[in-house]
Amino acid sequence: MTPAAFAKLQIVAPGETAAPGTPAGKSGTPDNQIADILFAVTVNAVDDFWNVVNSVVDTVSITTTDAFATVPLAQPLVAGTRNFSMSLATATTSIITATDVANGLITPASVAISAGPGAPTKLLFGQQPGSPATAGVNFSPQPIVEIQDIAGNVSLTATHTITLMAYSDITCTTPATRTLNGGGGLPAVSGVVTFTAVNYEGADDIYLRATAAGLTSACSTLVDMNPATATKLVFTQQPSSSATAGANFAQQPVVQIQDQFGNRTADSDSVTLTPFMNASCTDAASGTLNGGGAQGANAGEATFSAVNYEKAETFYLKATSGSLTAACSTSIAVTPAAFVKLQILAPGESAEPGTPSGKSGAPLSQTAGAPFNLTVNGVDAFWNKVASASDAISITTSDVNVTPPANKSLNLGTTSFSVTLKSAGNHTVTATDVTDSAKTPSTTGPITLNAAVFSKLQILAPGETALPGSASGKIGAPAGQTPAGR
C-alpha cells in the first residue's frame, strides 16, 4: 500500500515512536531532557494517516517557545524524513514546532518537551545586598545566592556551601580591609542560600563575592557604605614624639571623630586638647599648653596647627569632645628652650617650670644673722632649667649691711648661695649673670627679716642714731653738752 498525498508534518521526540495508521500517529511520551544537552527530534512528511511520504524533500524549520534554546538551521527532508539536533536552555516545558518552509499549506507539527536543570556550574545573586547600608547594620535586603546550571537554571538538587566575602573592586579581586559579618558558609537548600544577618563594619564601598567549591563565583552590585553614629575620638596623626618648650610641634596632631568600628564620620563637633602626665590621661599636667583650644572638625577630622607646650617634661595629649570617648596620644618629650634668664628661689618658694610665674609659694621670714640658702637656676623663657647653663652668677641684696657671697658658676644649670641678712625689715636678693649681661636677672620677693633673740643693750647719746645690722649698730657721735647751772 502506498501513502496518500503529503498533508502534514509529524515530529517525534525521544521517548516517542512513530505509529502510522493510528489516530495519534505515534506512541509513547517525550522523555524529559537536561538543559543545554543536545537531543534529536525526527520530522516526518506524512499523509493524513501518518504514513511517511518518502518523495517529499521540502525544507523544514524548527522553532521553540524556549527563547534561549539552541535550534538547528532549516534543512530539507531526505526521503520524507530528517533528524534535527537541538537543545533546550530553560528548565520548563517548551513547545517545539516543525514548519514546512517550502509550502505554507502543510500543517506544522508540535511536541511539548520538559527540560530540567543541568549540572550546577555557577553562582548568581538572585537578590542583591541592599544599598546604601550603614556600618555594622544588617543589609536590607539581605543577599540571596542561587546555584545555577550553565543556562541559568537553578539547580534544585544542589546543596553546595556558599560563602560571602567583601571586595573593594567591581571584579571582586581586591579584598576589602574591614570585617564582613554573617557571610560564613551556609549550605544551599533547593539550590538557593538566603543570608539573614550580613553586615560590613567599614564605611568603604564594597562588592560581595559569593563562592562555592567547584562553581564559578559571583560578584554583587556595589554596596554604598556609610559610617555608623559617632562614638569616639582617635589620633590619626600623633603629635611629634619630641619638641622644644614653647615651639610648635613639628608634626601637629590630627584627631578624627569615628564610629565604633573606626570609620571617620562627617561630624563637625569641636575637639579640645589638654595635657596629662600618664599614658591613660588621668593625671593632669601642670604646664601650659598652647593651641589646644576647641577646634571644629571638618567632615569628622580636627586638624591642629599651632600646638606647643611650655614645660620641659614628658607628657600626653588628651582629645575630648562632648560625650564622645576621649583619645590619649603617644608621649611627647619636651626639652628646654635656649637659656635666656635666671630664676632665684628663696626658702618657701618652689620651681614651677612651664607656668607664667615659674614658681609657687612665697619667701619665708628669716632671722637676722641666721644664714639661709637661695637657689639660682639658669632657665629658658618658660622657666625650664637649662642643664647646659654654666655662667658665673653674682648675688646682691637690698640689705646694705650684708657682704655678698662670692660669685659661683652654674653646674648643670643650677647653684645655691648661703646668705645672711642683718637688718630687720623687708629685703630682696638679686641674682645676676656675670658672664652674659644679656641674661635677665632675677630678684626674690620681699623677705621679712625679724630681729634675733634679745642678747644685749644699746645706748644712744644725743648725736647718735641706731643703725641695725651694722657693725656698731649706730652712726654719728655724741654731741657736746653744756653743764647744768652754767
mmCIF file with all atom_site columns, C-alpha atoms in Angstrom, residues 37-137:
data_model
loop_
_atom_site.group_PDB
_atom_site.id
_atom_site.type_symbol
_atom_site.label_atom_id
_atom_site.label_alt_id
_atom_site.label_comp_id
_atom_site.label_asym_id
_atom_site.label_entity_id
_atom_site.label_seq_id
_atom_site.pdbx_PDB_ins_code
_atom_site.Cartn_x
_atom_site.Cartn_y
_atom_site.Cartn_z
_atom_site.occupancy
_atom_site.B_iso_or_equiv
_atom_site.pdbx_formal_charge
_atom_site.auth_seq_id
_atom_site.auth_comp_id
_atom_site.auth_asym_id
_atom_site.auth_atom_id
_atom_site.pdbx_PDB_model_num
ATOM 1   C CA . ILE A 1 37  ? 22.260 18.858 26.445 1.00 0.00 ? 37  ILE A CA 1
ATOM 2   C CA . LEU A 1 38  ? 21.700 18.023 22.765 1.00 0.00 ? 38  LEU A CA 1
ATOM 3   C CA . PHE A 1 39  ? 18.948 15.649 21.747 1.00 0.00 ? 39  PHE A CA 1
ATOM 4   C CA . ALA A 1 40  ? 17.369 14.773 18.392 1.00 0.00 ? 40  ALA A CA 1
ATOM 5   C CA . VAL A 1 41  ? 13.789 15.087 17.168 1.00 0.00 ? 41  VAL A CA 1
ATOM 6   C CA . THR A 1 42  ? 12.649 13.363 13.996 1.00 0.00 ? 42  THR A CA 1
ATOM 7   C CA . VAL A 1 43  ? 10.460 15.222 11.500 1.00 0.00 ? 43  VAL A CA 1
ATOM 8   C CA . ASN A 1 44  ? 8.440  13.192 9.005  1.00 0.00 ? 44  ASN A CA 1
ATOM 9   C CA . ALA A 1 45  ? 6.413  14.274 5.983  1.00 0.00 ? 45  ALA A CA 1
ATOM 10  C CA . VAL A 1 46  ? 3.169  12.264 6.339  1.00 0.00 ? 46  VAL A CA 1
ATOM 11  C CA . ASP A 1 47  ? -0.250 11.847 4.788  1.00 0.00 ? 47  ASP A CA 1
ATOM 12  C CA . ASP A 1 48  ? -3.462 12.240 6.707  1.00 0.00 ? 48  ASP A CA 1
ATOM 13  C CA . PHE A 1 49  ? -2.922 8.783  8.208  1.00 0.00 ? 49  PHE A CA 1
ATOM 14  C CA . TRP A 1 50  ? 0.630  9.436  9.487  1.00 0.00 ? 50  TRP A CA 1
ATOM 15  C CA . ASN A 1 51  ? 2.286  7.425  6.754  1.00 0.00 ? 51  ASN A CA 1
ATOM 16  C CA . VAL A 1 52  ? 5.688  8.781  5.677  1.00 0.00 ? 52  VAL A CA 1
ATOM 17  C CA . VAL A 1 53  ? 5.638  10.189 2.155  1.00 0.00 ? 53  VAL A CA 1
ATOM 18  C CA . ASN A 1 54  ? 9.183  9.424  1.094  1.00 0.00 ? 54  ASN A CA 1
ATOM 19  C CA . SER A 1 55  ? 9.082  11.560 -2.008 1.00 0.00 ? 55  SER A CA 1
ATOM 20  C CA . VAL A 1 56  ? 8.974  14.821 -0.031 1.00 0.00 ? 56  VAL A CA 1
ATOM 21  C CA . VAL A 1 57  ? 12.151 16.899 0.085  1.00 0.00 ? 57  VAL A CA 1
ATOM 22  C CA . ASP A 1 58  ? 10.689 20.187 1.411  1.00 0.00 ? 58  ASP A CA 1
ATOM 23  C CA . THR A 1 59  ? 12.823 22.366 3.689  1.00 0.00 ? 59  THR A CA 1
ATOM 24  C CA . VAL A 1 60  ? 11.711 22.268 7.311  1.00 0.00 ? 60  VAL A CA 1
ATOM 25  C CA . SER A 1 61  ? 12.485 24.742 10.127 1.00 0.00 ? 61  SER A CA 1
ATOM 26  C CA . ILE A 1 62  ? 12.482 24.041 13.860 1.00 0.00 ? 62  ILE A CA 1
ATOM 27  C CA . THR A 1 63  ? 11.257 26.640 16.378 1.00 0.00 ? 63  THR A CA 1
ATOM 28  C CA . THR A 1 64  ? 10.586 26.536 20.120 1.00 0.00 ? 64  THR A CA 1
ATOM 29  C CA . THR A 1 65  ? 8.980  28.590 22.850 1.00 0.00 ? 65  THR A CA 1
ATOM 30  C CA . ASP A 1 66  ? 12.288 28.469 24.743 1.00 0.00 ? 66  ASP A CA 1
ATOM 31  C CA . ALA A 1 67  ? 13.847 31.777 23.728 1.00 0.00 ? 67  ALA A CA 1
ATOM 32  C CA . PHE A 1 68  ? 17.299 30.601 24.785 1.00 0.00 ? 68  PHE A CA 1
ATOM 33  C CA . ALA A 1 69  ? 17.233 27.173 23.144 1.00 0.00 ? 69  ALA A CA 1
ATOM 34  C CA . THR A 1 70  ? 19.771 26.097 20.549 1.00 0.00 ? 70  THR A CA 1
ATOM 35  C CA . VAL A 1 71  ? 17.847 25.192 17.373 1.00 0.00 ? 71  VAL A CA 1
ATOM 36  C CA . PRO A 1 72  ? 19.186 23.856 14.073 1.00 0.00 ? 72  PRO A CA 1
ATOM 37  C CA . LEU A 1 73  ? 19.090 25.653 10.740 1.00 0.00 ? 73  LEU A CA 1
ATOM 38  C CA . ALA A 1 74  ? 16.250 24.867 8.355  1.00 0.00 ? 74  ALA A CA 1
ATOM 39  C CA . GLN A 1 75  ? 17.126 21.812 6.283  1.00 0.00 ? 75  GLN A CA 1
ATOM 40  C CA . PRO A 1 76  ? 15.426 19.738 3.547  1.00 0.00 ? 76  PRO A CA 1
ATOM 41  C CA . LEU A 1 77  ? 13.862 16.393 4.257  1.00 0.00 ? 77  LEU A CA 1
ATOM 42  C CA . VAL A 1 78  ? 15.511 13.358 2.755  1.00 0.00 ? 78  VAL A CA 1
ATOM 43  C CA . ALA A 1 79  ? 13.073 10.693 1.570  1.00 0.00 ? 79  ALA A CA 1
ATOM 44  C CA . GLY A 1 80  ? 10.398 12.404 3.644  1.00 0.00 ? 80  GLY A CA 1
ATOM 45  C CA . THR A 1 81  ? 12.268 12.437 6.970  1.00 0.00 ? 81  THR A CA 1
ATOM 46  C CA . ARG A 1 82  ? 15.119 14.109 8.870  1.00 0.00 ? 82  ARG A CA 1
ATOM 47  C CA . ASN A 1 83  ? 16.617 14.141 12.360 1.00 0.00 ? 83  ASN A CA 1
ATOM 48  C CA . PHE A 1 84  ? 17.239 17.590 13.869 1.00 0.00 ? 84  PHE A CA 1
ATOM 49  C CA . SER A 1 85  ? 19.699 18.001 16.747 1.00 0.00 ? 85  SER A CA 1
ATOM 50  C CA . MET A 1 86  ? 18.862 20.709 19.305 1.00 0.00 ? 86  MET A CA 1
ATOM 51  C CA . SER A 1 87  ? 18.917 21.600 22.998 1.00 0.00 ? 87  SER A CA 1
ATOM 52  C CA . LEU A 1 88  ? 16.661 23.460 25.389 1.00 0.00 ? 88  LEU A CA 1
ATOM 53  C CA . ALA A 1 89  ? 18.028 26.053 27.813 1.00 0.00 ? 89  ALA A CA 1
ATOM 54  C CA . THR A 1 90  ? 15.186 26.838 30.179 1.00 0.00 ? 90  THR A CA 1
ATOM 55  C CA . ALA A 1 91  ? 14.177 24.375 32.857 1.00 0.00 ? 91  ALA A CA 1
ATOM 56  C CA . THR A 1 92  ? 10.488 24.258 31.951 1.00 0.00 ? 92  THR A CA 1
ATOM 57  C CA . THR A 1 93  ? 8.162  22.649 29.407 1.00 0.00 ? 93  THR A CA 1
ATOM 58  C CA . SER A 1 94  ? 8.732  24.072 25.943 1.00 0.00 ? 94  SER A CA 1
ATOM 59  C CA . ILE A 1 95  ? 6.842  23.598 22.689 1.00 0.00 ? 95  ILE A CA 1
ATOM 60  C CA . ILE A 1 96  ? 8.939  22.502 19.701 1.00 0.00 ? 96  ILE A CA 1
ATOM 61  C CA . THR A 1 97  ? 7.378  23.094 16.297 1.00 0.00 ? 97  THR A CA 1
ATOM 62  C CA . ALA A 1 98  ? 8.360  21.814 12.841 1.00 0.00 ? 98  ALA A CA 1
ATOM 63  C CA . THR A 1 99  ? 7.208  24.004 9.920  1.00 0.00 ? 99  THR A CA 1
ATOM 64  C CA . ASP A 1 100 ? 7.372  23.395 6.151  1.00 0.00 ? 100 ASP A CA 1
ATOM 65  C CA . VAL A 1 101 ? 9.235  26.404 4.818  1.00 0.00 ? 101 VAL A CA 1
ATOM 66  C CA . ALA A 1 102 ? 8.553  25.495 1.185  1.00 0.00 ? 102 ALA A CA 1
ATOM 67  C CA . ASN A 1 103 ? 4.786  25.009 1.448  1.00 0.00 ? 103 ASN A CA 1
ATOM 68  C CA . GLY A 1 104 ? 2.719  27.048 3.870  1.00 0.00 ? 104 GLY A CA 1
ATOM 69  C CA . LEU A 1 105 ? -0.312 24.829 3.285  1.00 0.00 ? 105 LEU A CA 1
ATOM 70  C CA . ILE A 1 106 ? 1.301  21.921 5.040  1.00 0.00 ? 106 ILE A CA 1
ATOM 71  C CA . THR A 1 107 ? 0.149  21.559 8.656  1.00 0.00 ? 107 THR A CA 1
ATOM 72  C CA . PRO A 1 108 ? 3.021  22.088 11.124 1.00 0.00 ? 108 PRO A CA 1
ATOM 73  C CA . ALA A 1 109 ? 3.719  19.620 13.913 1.00 0.00 ? 109 ALA A CA 1
ATOM 74  C CA . SER A 1 110 ? 4.445  20.365 17.580 1.00 0.00 ? 110 SER A CA 1
ATOM 75  C CA . VAL A 1 111 ? 5.517  18.458 20.658 1.00 0.00 ? 111 VAL A CA 1
ATOM 76  C CA . ALA A 1 112 ? 5.876  19.508 24.321 1.00 0.00 ? 112 ALA A CA 1
ATOM 77  C CA . ILE A 1 113 ? 9.179  18.557 25.924 1.00 0.00 ? 113 ILE A CA 1
ATOM 78  C CA . SER A 1 114 ? 10.174 19.283 29.503 1.00 0.00 ? 114 SER A CA 1
ATOM 79  C CA . ALA A 1 115 ? 13.755 20.174 30.413 1.00 0.00 ? 115 ALA A CA 1
ATOM 80  C CA . GLY A 1 116 ? 15.320 20.073 33.861 1.00 0.00 ? 116 GLY A CA 1
ATOM 81  C CA . PRO A 1 117 ? 18.365 21.996 35.036 1.00 0.00 ? 117 PRO A CA 1
ATOM 82  C CA . GLY A 1 118 ? 21.754 20.792 34.016 1.00 0.00 ? 118 GLY A CA 1
ATOM 83  C CA . ALA A 1 119 ? 24.759 20.210 36.204 1.00 0.00 ? 119 ALA A CA 1
ATOM 84  C CA . PRO A 1 120 ? 25.482 23.120 38.578 1.00 0.00 ? 120 PRO A CA 1
ATOM 85  C CA . THR A 1 121 ? 28.261 25.309 37.207 1.00 0.00 ? 121 THR A CA 1
ATOM 86  C CA . LYS A 1 122 ? 27.981 28.799 38.668 1.00 0.00 ? 122 LYS A CA 1
ATOM 87  C CA . LEU A 1 123 ? 26.611 31.128 41.314 1.00 0.00 ? 123 LEU A CA 1
ATOM 88  C CA . LEU A 1 124 ? 24.387 34.145 40.774 1.00 0.00 ? 124 LEU A CA 1
ATOM 89  C CA . PHE A 1 125 ? 22.954 36.752 43.136 1.00 0.00 ? 125 PHE A CA 1
ATOM 90  C CA . GLY A 1 126 ? 19.215 36.193 42.928 1.00 0.00 ? 126 GLY A CA 1
ATOM 91  C CA . GLN A 1 127 ? 18.811 39.168 45.263 1.00 0.00 ? 127 GLN A CA 1
ATOM 92  C CA . GLN A 1 128 ? 21.500 41.822 45.574 1.00 0.00 ? 128 GLN A CA 1
ATOM 93  C CA . PRO A 1 129 ? 22.527 43.146 49.013 1.00 0.00 ? 129 PRO A CA 1
ATOM 94  C CA . GLY A 1 130 ? 20.789 46.391 49.986 1.00 0.00 ? 130 GLY A CA 1
ATOM 95  C CA . SER A 1 131 ? 22.498 49.691 49.196 1.00 0.00 ? 131 SER A CA 1
ATOM 96  C CA . PRO A 1 132 ? 23.140 52.148 50.759 1.00 0.00 ? 132 PRO A CA 1
ATOM 97  C CA . ALA A 1 133 ? 23.997 50.486 54.055 1.00 0.00 ? 133 ALA A CA 1
ATOM 98  C CA . THR A 1 134 ? 25.301 51.544 57.470 1.00 0.00 ? 134 THR A CA 1
ATOM 99  C CA . ALA A 1 135 ? 28.440 50.086 59.035 1.00 0.00 ? 135 ALA A CA 1
ATOM 100 C CA . GLY A 1 136 ? 27.565 47.234 61.381 1.00 0.00 ? 136 GLY A CA 1
ATOM 101 C CA . VAL A 1 137 ? 23.871 47.214 60.422 1.00 0.00 ? 137 VAL A CA 1
#
